[in-house]
XYZ file of C-alpha atoms in Angstrom:
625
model
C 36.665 92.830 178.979
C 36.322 89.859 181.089
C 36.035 86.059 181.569
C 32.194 84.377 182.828
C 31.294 80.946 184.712
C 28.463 79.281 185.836
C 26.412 76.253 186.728
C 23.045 75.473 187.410
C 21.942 72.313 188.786
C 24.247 69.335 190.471
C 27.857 69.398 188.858
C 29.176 67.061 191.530
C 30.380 68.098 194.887
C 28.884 69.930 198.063
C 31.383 72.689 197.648
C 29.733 74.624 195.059
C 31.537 78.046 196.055
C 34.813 76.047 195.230
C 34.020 74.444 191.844
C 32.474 78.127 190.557
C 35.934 79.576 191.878
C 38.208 76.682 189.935
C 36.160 77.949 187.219
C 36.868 81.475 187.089
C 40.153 81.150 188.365
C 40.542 79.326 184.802
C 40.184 82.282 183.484
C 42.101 84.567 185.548
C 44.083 85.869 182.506
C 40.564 87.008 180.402
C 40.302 89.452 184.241
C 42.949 90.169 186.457
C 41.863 92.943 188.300
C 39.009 91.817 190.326
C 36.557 88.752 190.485
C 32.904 87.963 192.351
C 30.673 85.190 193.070
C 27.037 84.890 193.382
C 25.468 81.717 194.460
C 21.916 80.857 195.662
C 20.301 77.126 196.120
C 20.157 76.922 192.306
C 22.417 79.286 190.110
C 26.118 80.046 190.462
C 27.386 83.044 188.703
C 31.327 83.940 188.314
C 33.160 86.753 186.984
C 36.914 87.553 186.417
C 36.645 91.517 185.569
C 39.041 93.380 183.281
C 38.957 97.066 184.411
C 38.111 99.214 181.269
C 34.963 101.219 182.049
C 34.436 102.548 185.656
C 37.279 101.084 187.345
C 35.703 101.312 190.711
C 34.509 98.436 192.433
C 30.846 99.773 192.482
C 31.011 98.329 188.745
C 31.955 94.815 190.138
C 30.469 91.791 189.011
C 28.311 89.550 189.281
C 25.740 92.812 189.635
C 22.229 92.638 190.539
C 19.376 95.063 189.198
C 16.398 96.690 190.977
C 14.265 93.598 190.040
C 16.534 90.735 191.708
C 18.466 89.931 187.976
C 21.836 88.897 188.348
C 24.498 89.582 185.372
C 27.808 88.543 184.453
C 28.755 89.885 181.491
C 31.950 89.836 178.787
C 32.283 92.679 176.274
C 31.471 96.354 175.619
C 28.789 98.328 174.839
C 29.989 101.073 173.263
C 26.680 103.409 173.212
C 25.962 102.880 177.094
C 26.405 106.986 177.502
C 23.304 107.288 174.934
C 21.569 104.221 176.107
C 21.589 105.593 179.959
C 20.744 109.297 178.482
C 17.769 107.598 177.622
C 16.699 105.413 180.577
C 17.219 108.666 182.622
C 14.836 110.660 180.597
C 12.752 108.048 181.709
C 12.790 108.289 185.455
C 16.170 105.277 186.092
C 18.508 106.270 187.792
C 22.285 104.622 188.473
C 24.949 103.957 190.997
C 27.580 103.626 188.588
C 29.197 104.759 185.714
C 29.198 101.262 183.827
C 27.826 100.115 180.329
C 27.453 96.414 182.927
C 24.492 98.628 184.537
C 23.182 99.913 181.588
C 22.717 96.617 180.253
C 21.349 95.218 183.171
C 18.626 97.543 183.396
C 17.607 97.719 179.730
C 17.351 94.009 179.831
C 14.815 94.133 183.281
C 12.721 96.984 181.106
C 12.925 95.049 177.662
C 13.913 91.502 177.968
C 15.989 90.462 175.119
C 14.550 93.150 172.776
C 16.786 95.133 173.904
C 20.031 93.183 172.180
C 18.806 95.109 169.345
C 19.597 98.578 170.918
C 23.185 97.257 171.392
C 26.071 98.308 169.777
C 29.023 96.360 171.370
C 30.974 92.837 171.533
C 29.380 90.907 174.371
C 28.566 87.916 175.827
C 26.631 87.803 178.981
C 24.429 85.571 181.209
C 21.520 86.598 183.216
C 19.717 84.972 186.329
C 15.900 85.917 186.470
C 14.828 84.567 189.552
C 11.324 85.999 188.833
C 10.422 84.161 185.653
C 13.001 80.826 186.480
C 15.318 81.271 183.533
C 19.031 82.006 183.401
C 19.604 84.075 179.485
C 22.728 83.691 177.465
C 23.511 86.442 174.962
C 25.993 86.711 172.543
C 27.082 89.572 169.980
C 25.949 89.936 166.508
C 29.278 88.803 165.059
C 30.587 86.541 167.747
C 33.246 88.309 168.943
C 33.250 87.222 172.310
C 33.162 83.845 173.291
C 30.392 81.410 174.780
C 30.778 77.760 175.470
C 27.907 75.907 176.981
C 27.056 72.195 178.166
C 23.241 70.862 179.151
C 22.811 67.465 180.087
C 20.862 65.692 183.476
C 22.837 67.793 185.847
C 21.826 71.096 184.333
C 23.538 73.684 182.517
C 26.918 75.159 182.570
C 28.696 77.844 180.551
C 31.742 79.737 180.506
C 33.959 82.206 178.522
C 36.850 79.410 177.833
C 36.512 75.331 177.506
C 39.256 75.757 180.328
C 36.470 76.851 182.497
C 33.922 74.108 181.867
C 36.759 71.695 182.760
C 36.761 72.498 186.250
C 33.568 71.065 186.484
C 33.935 67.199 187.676
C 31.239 65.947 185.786
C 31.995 67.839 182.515
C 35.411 66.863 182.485
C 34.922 63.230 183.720
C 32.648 62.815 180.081
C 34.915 65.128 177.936
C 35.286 62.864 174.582
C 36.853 64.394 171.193
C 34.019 65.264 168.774
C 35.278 63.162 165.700
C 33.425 65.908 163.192
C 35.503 68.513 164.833
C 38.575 66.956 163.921
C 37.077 66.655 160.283
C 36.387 70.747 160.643
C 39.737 71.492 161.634
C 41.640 69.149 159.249
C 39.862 70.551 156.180
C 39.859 74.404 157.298
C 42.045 74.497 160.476
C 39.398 75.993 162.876
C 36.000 73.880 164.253
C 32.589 75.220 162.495
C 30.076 76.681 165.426
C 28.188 75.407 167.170
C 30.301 72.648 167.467
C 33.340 72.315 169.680
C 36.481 70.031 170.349
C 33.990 67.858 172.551
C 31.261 66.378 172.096
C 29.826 67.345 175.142
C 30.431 70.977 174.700
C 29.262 73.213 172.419
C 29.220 76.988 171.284
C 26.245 79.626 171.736
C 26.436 80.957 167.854
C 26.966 84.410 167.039
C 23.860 86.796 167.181
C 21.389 84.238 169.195
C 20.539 83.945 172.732
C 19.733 80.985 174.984
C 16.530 80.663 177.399
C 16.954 77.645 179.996
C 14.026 76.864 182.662
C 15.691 75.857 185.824
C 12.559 74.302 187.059
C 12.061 71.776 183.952
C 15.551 71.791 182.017
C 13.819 72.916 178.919
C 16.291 74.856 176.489
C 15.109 76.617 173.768
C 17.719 78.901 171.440
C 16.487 81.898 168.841
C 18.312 83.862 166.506
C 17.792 87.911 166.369
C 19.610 89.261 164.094
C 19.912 87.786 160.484
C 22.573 89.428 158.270
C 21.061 87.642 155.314
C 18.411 90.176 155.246
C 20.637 92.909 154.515
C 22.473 91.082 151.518
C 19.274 90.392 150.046
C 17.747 94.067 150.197
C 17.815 96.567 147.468
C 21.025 98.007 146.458
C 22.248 101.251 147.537
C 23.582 103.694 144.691
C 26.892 104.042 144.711
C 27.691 107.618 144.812
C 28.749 110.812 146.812
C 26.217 110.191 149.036
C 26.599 106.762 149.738
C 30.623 107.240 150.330
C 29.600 110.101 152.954
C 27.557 107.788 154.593
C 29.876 105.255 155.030
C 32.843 107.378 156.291
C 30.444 108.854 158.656
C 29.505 105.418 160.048
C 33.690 104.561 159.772
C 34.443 107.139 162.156
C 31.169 107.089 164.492
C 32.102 103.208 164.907
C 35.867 104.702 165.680
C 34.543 107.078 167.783
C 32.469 105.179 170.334
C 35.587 102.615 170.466
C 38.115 105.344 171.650
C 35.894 105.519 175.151
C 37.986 103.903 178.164
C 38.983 105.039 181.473
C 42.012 102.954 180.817
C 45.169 103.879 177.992
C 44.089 103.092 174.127
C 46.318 102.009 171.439
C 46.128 101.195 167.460
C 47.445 98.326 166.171
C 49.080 99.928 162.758
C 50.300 97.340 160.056
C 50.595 100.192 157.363
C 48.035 98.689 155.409
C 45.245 100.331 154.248
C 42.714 98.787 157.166
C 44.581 99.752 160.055
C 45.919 102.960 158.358
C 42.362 104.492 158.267
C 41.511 103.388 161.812
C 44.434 105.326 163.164
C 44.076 108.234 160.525
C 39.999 108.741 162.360
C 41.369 107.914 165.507
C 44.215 110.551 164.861
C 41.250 113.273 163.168
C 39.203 112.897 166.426
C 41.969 113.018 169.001
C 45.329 113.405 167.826
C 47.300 114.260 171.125
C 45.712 110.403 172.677
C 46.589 108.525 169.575
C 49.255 106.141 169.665
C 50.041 103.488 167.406
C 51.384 99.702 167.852
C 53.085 97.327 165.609
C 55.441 94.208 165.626
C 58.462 93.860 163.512
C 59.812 90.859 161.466
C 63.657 89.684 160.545
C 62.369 88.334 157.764
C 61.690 91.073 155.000
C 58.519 89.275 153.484
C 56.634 89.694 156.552
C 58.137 92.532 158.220
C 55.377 95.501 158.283
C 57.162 98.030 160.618
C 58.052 100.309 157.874
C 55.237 100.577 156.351
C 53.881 101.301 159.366
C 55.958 103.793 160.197
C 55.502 105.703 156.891
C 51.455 105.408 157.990
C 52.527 106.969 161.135
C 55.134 109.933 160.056
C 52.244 110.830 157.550
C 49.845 111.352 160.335
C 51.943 112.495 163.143
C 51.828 110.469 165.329
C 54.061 108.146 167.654
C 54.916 104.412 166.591
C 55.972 101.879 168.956
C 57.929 99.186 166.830
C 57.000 95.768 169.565
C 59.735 92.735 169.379
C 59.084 89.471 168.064
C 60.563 86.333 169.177
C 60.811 83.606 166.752
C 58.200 81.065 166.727
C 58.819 78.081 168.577
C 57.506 74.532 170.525
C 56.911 76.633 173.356
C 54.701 79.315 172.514
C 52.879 76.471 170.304
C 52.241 75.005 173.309
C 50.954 77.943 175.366
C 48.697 79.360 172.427
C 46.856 75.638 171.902
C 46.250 76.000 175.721
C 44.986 79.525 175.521
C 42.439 78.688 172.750
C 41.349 75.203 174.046
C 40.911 73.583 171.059
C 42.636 72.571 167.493
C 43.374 75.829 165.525
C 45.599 76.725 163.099
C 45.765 80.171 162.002
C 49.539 81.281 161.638
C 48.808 84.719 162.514
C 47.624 84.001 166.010
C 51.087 84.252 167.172
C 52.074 87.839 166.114
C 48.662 88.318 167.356
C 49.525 87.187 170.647
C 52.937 89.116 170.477
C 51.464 91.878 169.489
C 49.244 92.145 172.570
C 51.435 90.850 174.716
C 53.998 93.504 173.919
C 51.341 96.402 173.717
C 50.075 95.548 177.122
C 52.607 97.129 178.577
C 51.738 100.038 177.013
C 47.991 100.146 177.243
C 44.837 98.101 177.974
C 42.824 98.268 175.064
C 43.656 98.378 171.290
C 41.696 99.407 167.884
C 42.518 96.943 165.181
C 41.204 96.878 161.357
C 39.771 93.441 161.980
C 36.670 92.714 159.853
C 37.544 95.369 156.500
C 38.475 92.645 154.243
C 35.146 90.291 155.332
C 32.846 93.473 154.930
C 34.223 94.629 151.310
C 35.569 92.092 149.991
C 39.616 92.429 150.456
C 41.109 88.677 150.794
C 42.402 87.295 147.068
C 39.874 84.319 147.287
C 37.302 86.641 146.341
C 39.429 87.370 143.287
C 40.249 83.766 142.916
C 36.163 83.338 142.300
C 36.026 86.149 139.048
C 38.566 83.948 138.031
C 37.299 81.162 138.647
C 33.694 82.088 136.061
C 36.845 81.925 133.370
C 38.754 78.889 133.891
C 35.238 76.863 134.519
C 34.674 77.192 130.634
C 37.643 75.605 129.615
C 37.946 72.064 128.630
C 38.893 69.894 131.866
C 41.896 67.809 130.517
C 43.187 71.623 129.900
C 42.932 72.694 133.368
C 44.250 69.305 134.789
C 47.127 69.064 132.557
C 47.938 72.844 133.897
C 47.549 71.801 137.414
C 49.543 68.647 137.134
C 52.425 70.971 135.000
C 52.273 73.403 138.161
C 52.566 70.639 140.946
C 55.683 69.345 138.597
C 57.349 72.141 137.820
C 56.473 74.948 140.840
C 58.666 74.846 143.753
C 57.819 76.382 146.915
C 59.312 79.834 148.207
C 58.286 79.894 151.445
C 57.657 83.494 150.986
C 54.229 84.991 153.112
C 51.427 83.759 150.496
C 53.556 82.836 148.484
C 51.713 82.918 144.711
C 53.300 79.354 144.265
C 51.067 78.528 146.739
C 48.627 81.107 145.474
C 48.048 78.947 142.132
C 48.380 75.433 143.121
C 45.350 76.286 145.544
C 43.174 78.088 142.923
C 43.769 74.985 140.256
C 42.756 72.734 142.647
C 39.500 73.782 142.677
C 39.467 73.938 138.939
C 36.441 71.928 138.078
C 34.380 72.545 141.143
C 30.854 74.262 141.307
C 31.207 78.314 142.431
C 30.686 77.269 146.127
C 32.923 74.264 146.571
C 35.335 76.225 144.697
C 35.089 78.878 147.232
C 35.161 76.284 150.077
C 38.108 74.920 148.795
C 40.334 78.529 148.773
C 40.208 78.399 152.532
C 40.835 74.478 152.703
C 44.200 73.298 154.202
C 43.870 69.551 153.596
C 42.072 68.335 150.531
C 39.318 65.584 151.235
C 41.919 62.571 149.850
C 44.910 63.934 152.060
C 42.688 64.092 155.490
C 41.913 60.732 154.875
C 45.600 59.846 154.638
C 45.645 61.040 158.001
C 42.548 60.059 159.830
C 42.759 56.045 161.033
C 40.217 53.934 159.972
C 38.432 54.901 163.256
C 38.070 58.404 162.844
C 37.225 57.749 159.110
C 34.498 55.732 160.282
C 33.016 57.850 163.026
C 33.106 61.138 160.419
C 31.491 58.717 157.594
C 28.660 61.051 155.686
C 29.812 64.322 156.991
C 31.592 67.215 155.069
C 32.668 70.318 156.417
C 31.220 72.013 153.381
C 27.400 71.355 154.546
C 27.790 74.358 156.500
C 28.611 76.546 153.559
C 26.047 75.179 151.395
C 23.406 75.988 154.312
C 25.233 79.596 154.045
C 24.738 79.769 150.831
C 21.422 79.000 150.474
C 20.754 81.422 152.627
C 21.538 83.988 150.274
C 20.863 82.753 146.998
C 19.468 85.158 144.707
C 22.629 87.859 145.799
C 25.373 88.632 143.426
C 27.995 85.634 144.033
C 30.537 87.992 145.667
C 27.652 88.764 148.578
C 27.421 85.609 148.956
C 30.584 84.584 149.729
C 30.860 87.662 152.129
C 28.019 86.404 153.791
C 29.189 82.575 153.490
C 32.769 83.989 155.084
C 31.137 86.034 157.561
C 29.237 83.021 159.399
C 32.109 80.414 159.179
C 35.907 81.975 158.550
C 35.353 85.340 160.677
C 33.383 84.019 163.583
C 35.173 81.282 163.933
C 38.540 81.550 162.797
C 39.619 85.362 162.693
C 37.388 86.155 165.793
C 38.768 83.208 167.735
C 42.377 84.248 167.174
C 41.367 88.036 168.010
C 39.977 87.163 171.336
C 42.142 84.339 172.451
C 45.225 86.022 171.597
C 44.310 89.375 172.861
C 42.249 88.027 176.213
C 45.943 85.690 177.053
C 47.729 89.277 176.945
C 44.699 90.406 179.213
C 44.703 93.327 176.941
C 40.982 94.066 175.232
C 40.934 94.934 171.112
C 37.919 96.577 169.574
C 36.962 96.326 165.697
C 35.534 99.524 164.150
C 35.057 97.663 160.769
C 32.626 95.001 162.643
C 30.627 97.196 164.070
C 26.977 95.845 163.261
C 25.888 99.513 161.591
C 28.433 99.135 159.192
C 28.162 95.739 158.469
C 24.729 96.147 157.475
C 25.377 99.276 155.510
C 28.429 97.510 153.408
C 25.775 94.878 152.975
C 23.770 96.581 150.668
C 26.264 98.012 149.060
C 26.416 97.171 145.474
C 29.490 95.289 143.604
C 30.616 98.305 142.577
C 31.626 99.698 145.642
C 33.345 96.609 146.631
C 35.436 95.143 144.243
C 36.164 95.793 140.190
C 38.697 94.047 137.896
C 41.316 96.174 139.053
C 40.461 96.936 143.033
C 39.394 95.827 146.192
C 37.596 97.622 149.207
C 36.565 100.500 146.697
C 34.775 102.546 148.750
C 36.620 102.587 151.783
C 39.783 103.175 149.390
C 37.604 106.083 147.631
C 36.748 108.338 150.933
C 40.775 107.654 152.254
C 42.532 109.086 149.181
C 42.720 112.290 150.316
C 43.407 111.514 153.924
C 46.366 108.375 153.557
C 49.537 108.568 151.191
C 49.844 107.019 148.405
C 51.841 103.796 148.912
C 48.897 103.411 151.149
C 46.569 103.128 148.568
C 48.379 101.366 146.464
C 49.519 98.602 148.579
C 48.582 94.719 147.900
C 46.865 92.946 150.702
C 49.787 91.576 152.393
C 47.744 89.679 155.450
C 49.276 89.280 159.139
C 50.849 86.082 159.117
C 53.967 84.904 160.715
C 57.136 82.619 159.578
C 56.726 79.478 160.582
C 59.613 77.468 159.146
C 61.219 76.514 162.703
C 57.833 74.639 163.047
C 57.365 72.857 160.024
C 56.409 69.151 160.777
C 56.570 66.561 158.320
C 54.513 64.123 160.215
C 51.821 64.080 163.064
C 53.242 64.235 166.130
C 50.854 62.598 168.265
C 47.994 59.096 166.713
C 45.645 61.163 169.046
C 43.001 58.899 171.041
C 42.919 55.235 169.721
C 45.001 55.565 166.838
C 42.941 58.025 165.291
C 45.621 59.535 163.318
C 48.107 58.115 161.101
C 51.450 59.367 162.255
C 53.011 57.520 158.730
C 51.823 60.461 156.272
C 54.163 62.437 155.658
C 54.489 65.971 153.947
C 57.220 66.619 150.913
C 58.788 69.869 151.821
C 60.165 70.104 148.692
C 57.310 69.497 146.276
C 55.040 72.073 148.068
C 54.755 74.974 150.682
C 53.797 73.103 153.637
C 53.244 76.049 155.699
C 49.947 76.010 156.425
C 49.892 72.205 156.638
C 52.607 71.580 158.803
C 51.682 74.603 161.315
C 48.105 72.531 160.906
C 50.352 69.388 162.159
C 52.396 70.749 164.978
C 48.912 72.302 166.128
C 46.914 69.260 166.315
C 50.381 67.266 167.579
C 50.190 69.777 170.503
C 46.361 69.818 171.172
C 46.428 66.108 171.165
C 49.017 66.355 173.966
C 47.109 68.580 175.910
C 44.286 66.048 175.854
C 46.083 63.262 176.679
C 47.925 64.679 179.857
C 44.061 65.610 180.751
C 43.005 62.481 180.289
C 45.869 61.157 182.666
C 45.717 63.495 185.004
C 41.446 64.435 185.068
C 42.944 68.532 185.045
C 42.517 70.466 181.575
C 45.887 72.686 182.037
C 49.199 73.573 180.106
């Protein structure tokens, strides 16, 4: 796992070495055991390396192929050892024992064909001195990160937002993209491909980029459309079909348990993580070791759970420390992901890491089960929904005004308080707004209470929920449940559960893999029919059918409990910060007593901080903490 820079074109300054180094050094924490350059009279490539796979320094980057190509490149592939099998067979040969070679070479044999062949989380960006064009790549899923500017100078890209900063002319025109702030007030995370800044934006998952560094022409393709797969014929669901699945389960296991470097499971106890660690544990028992973090309060503490996971298996548990949440680590985590973001279980994510570190470099997690078979309750919330849309309006909005009277909030972890004044509010709303409106933080007339007239103006016209409509025409003609799995795959995993994944793991410099997203299995659940996902009684069917025999069963029987963290130390009432120009009302106010403000106030204190962090940069011309 690493951290990637570069620039092409004039970025402002003779000292070109310098500005790529204040680059990479900006993302020192993504690789801190080893970095390179590699500069010629047009392209500047940088590369902070986390050692993982072929921990000599033959494996350095940036690395250049046979053919001149230069790569610096983010991620794993996890099926290098059968890739190179094959490119030996075929007369290659290699210097190291890298999957960064292996991908080098395959892309001077196949160009970007050969992102097909790949079965990894990467992003990566190639120099091809031959044919003029520098390539950006990124994963299927969009697990690693790739941030990108073009504009009269040239091009510039970058693991982290941090990164671009270093670059005078980026930063000097860095202004807050108003529609971002709409994004993150309605969902708490920005949509791709936008970012913070208008002048920045984000390569989306499962494309890559072709720029001309002799005319500045750009041009962007997608190769790899999940869609596709949702809107095949149905598999059975039988015998068979379970088989298959397991066996893809614990290949995708398998080929993320190779490291030269200590590996770790993170192990909640619930049923994703459980069956991670029970393959891992099947395939090599004596290496597996398993990680979680414990909780004073009893609604989120997981630990014994996890522990019960772990007896049952045999094998060891390390219980990690958490430390309350505070201002502090608020401030360090906004810094970390660069941007507004407001998931509340980035920071036992972080702690998590940050704790298992010490411990080992890389860690399985169970990321990505509930997006591929359906496990979170808003899919549940949307059978429900088919019901409640029948009834007579005035019914539904007298229950939902008896509920905001009469329910008072527990502050309990998903609390179902909170559970039903969210699904009433989207009572009377078509299937997909409805949907939309599960994840949703601030309802349309509350973000306007907060944006100034300003901002209100500048996002006039725009709604966060054009994106899933463009989803979800994407898929129509799937059963409603694909769709949303589809829908949730392109906005709420790649760019909210992803984001925390990689920001929070990368600031630990401590690399997490996700059998569950691995692209094989994606595409396989996919095609899956209803049946194997969810029925009126249970969730993730199939992956709960071929585990019965193999987990106990409080396992199995365990509600989706989620990973989120307390928060009430941080609840804000207000806005901390009016942001640039007054473009938040600091005057609304949230009733602590009428509702569970969690997710609303950690929303606040976010923003409040981000909006600090901008305006120290804007004081100072230096994007740091």
């Amino acid at each position: 796992m690493c951290g990637i820079a570069g620039f092409i074109g004039n970025w402002g300054g003779l000292d070109r070495a310098g500005i790529l180094a204040a680059m990479t050094t900006a993302l020192a924490h993504r690789g801190p055991d080893g970095q390179g350059q590699w500069l010629d009279d047009r392209v500047a490539l940088g590369h902070r390396r986390l050692s993982v796979i072929d921990l000599s320094d033959h494996a350095s980057q940036p690395m250049i192929g046979p053919s001149g190509a230069v790569l610096v490149f983010n991620g794993e592939i996890y099926n290098f050892r059968e890739l190179r099998k094959t490119l030996e067979e075929a007369g290659n040969h290699f210097r190291t024992d890298s999957d960064t070679e292996v991908l080098l070479r395959l892309w001077e044999i196949h160009g970007p064909q050969c992102l097909s062949m790949l079965i990894g989380m990467f992003a990566f960006a190639l120099w091809d001195a031959q044919r003029g064009r520098v390539f950006l790549a990124r994963d299927r899923l969009g697990k690693k990160p790739l941030y990108y500017c073009r504009n009269d100078h040239g091009m510039a890209f970058a693991s982290e937002v941090k990164a671009l900063m270093a670059l005078p002319k980026i930063a000097a025109n860095a202004e807050i993209d108003p529609l971002a702030m709409s994004d993150f007030l309605s969902l708490g995370y920005i949509l791709t491909p936008k970012s913070a800044f208008r002048n920045i934006s984000r390569l989306p998952a499962a494309h890559y980029a072709e720029y001309n560094v002799n005319n500045g022409s750009w041009q962007c393709f997608e190769y790899w459309r999940l869609e596709e797969h949702f809107l095949s014929p149905r598999l059975p669901h039988n015998k068979e079909i379970n088989e298959q699945f397991m066996d893809l389960l614990t290949d995708a296991v398998r080929l993320r348990l190779r490291s030269d470097v200590p590996v770790g499971i993170f192990l909640s106890g619930g049923m994703d993580s459980s069956a991670v660690a029970a393959i891992a544990a099947g395939l090599d028992k004596a290496s597996t070791k398993a990680f979680c973090v414990g909780f004073h309060e009893q609604s989120y503490d997981e630990s014994v759970h996890a522990q019960a996971v772990a007896d049952h298996l045999g094998i060891p548990l390390t219980i990690l420390e958490n430390r309350p949440a505070d201002d502090a680590l608020i401030q360090f985590l906004i810094g970390q992901v660069d941007e507004p973001f407001a998931d509340t279980s980035i920071m036992p994510t972080y702690l998590l890491n940050e704790n298992a570190r010490k411990h080992v470099t890389v860690a399985l997690t169970g990321d990505g089960a509930d997006e591929i078979l359906a496990g979170y309750p808003t899919y549940r919330a949307n059978s429900y929904h088919k019901v409640v849309r029948r009834l007579p309006r005035g019914v539904m909005g007298g229950l939902s005004r008896m509920a905001n009277h009469m329910l008072r909030p527990r502050y309990r972890k998903v609390g179902w308080d909170y559970k039903v004044r969210q699904f009433l509010r989207g009572h009377a709303l078509s299937p997909e707004q409805a949907h939309y409106s599960w994840r949703t933080v601030f309802s349309e007339a509350e973000k306007h209470q907060l944006m100034g007239a300003e901002l209100v103006r500048s996002c006039r016209g725009y709604d966060p929920f054009t994106t899933f409509a463009e989803a979800f025409a994407k898929v129509q003609g799937a059963n409603f449940l694909d769709q949303s799995l589809f829908v949730d795959t392109k906005t709420w995993l790649q760019d909210d559960i992803l984001v925390k994944a990689d920001r929070a793991s990368m600031a630990a410099s401590l690399e997490i893999r996700s059998p569950f997203l691995d692209h094989r299995l994606v595409e396989f659940t996919a095609r899956l029919p209803v049946s194997a996902k969810m029925d009126l009684r249970r969730q993730k069917i199939i992956l709960k059918d071929v585990m019965k025999d193999i987990l106990p069963d409080r396992v199995m029987r365990r509600r989706k409990a989620g990973f989120n963290a307390p928060t009430l130390s941080l609840q804000k009432t207000a806005l901390s910060h009016p942001g640039p120009d007054g473009w938040f009302n600091q005057s609304h106010h949230l009733d602590p007593r009428r509702e569970d403000i969690t997710y609303k106030s950690f929303s606040l204190a976010m923003l409040g901080a981000w909006l600090q962090l901008f305006e120290r940069f804007r004081e100072t011309g230096y994007w740091k903490l």
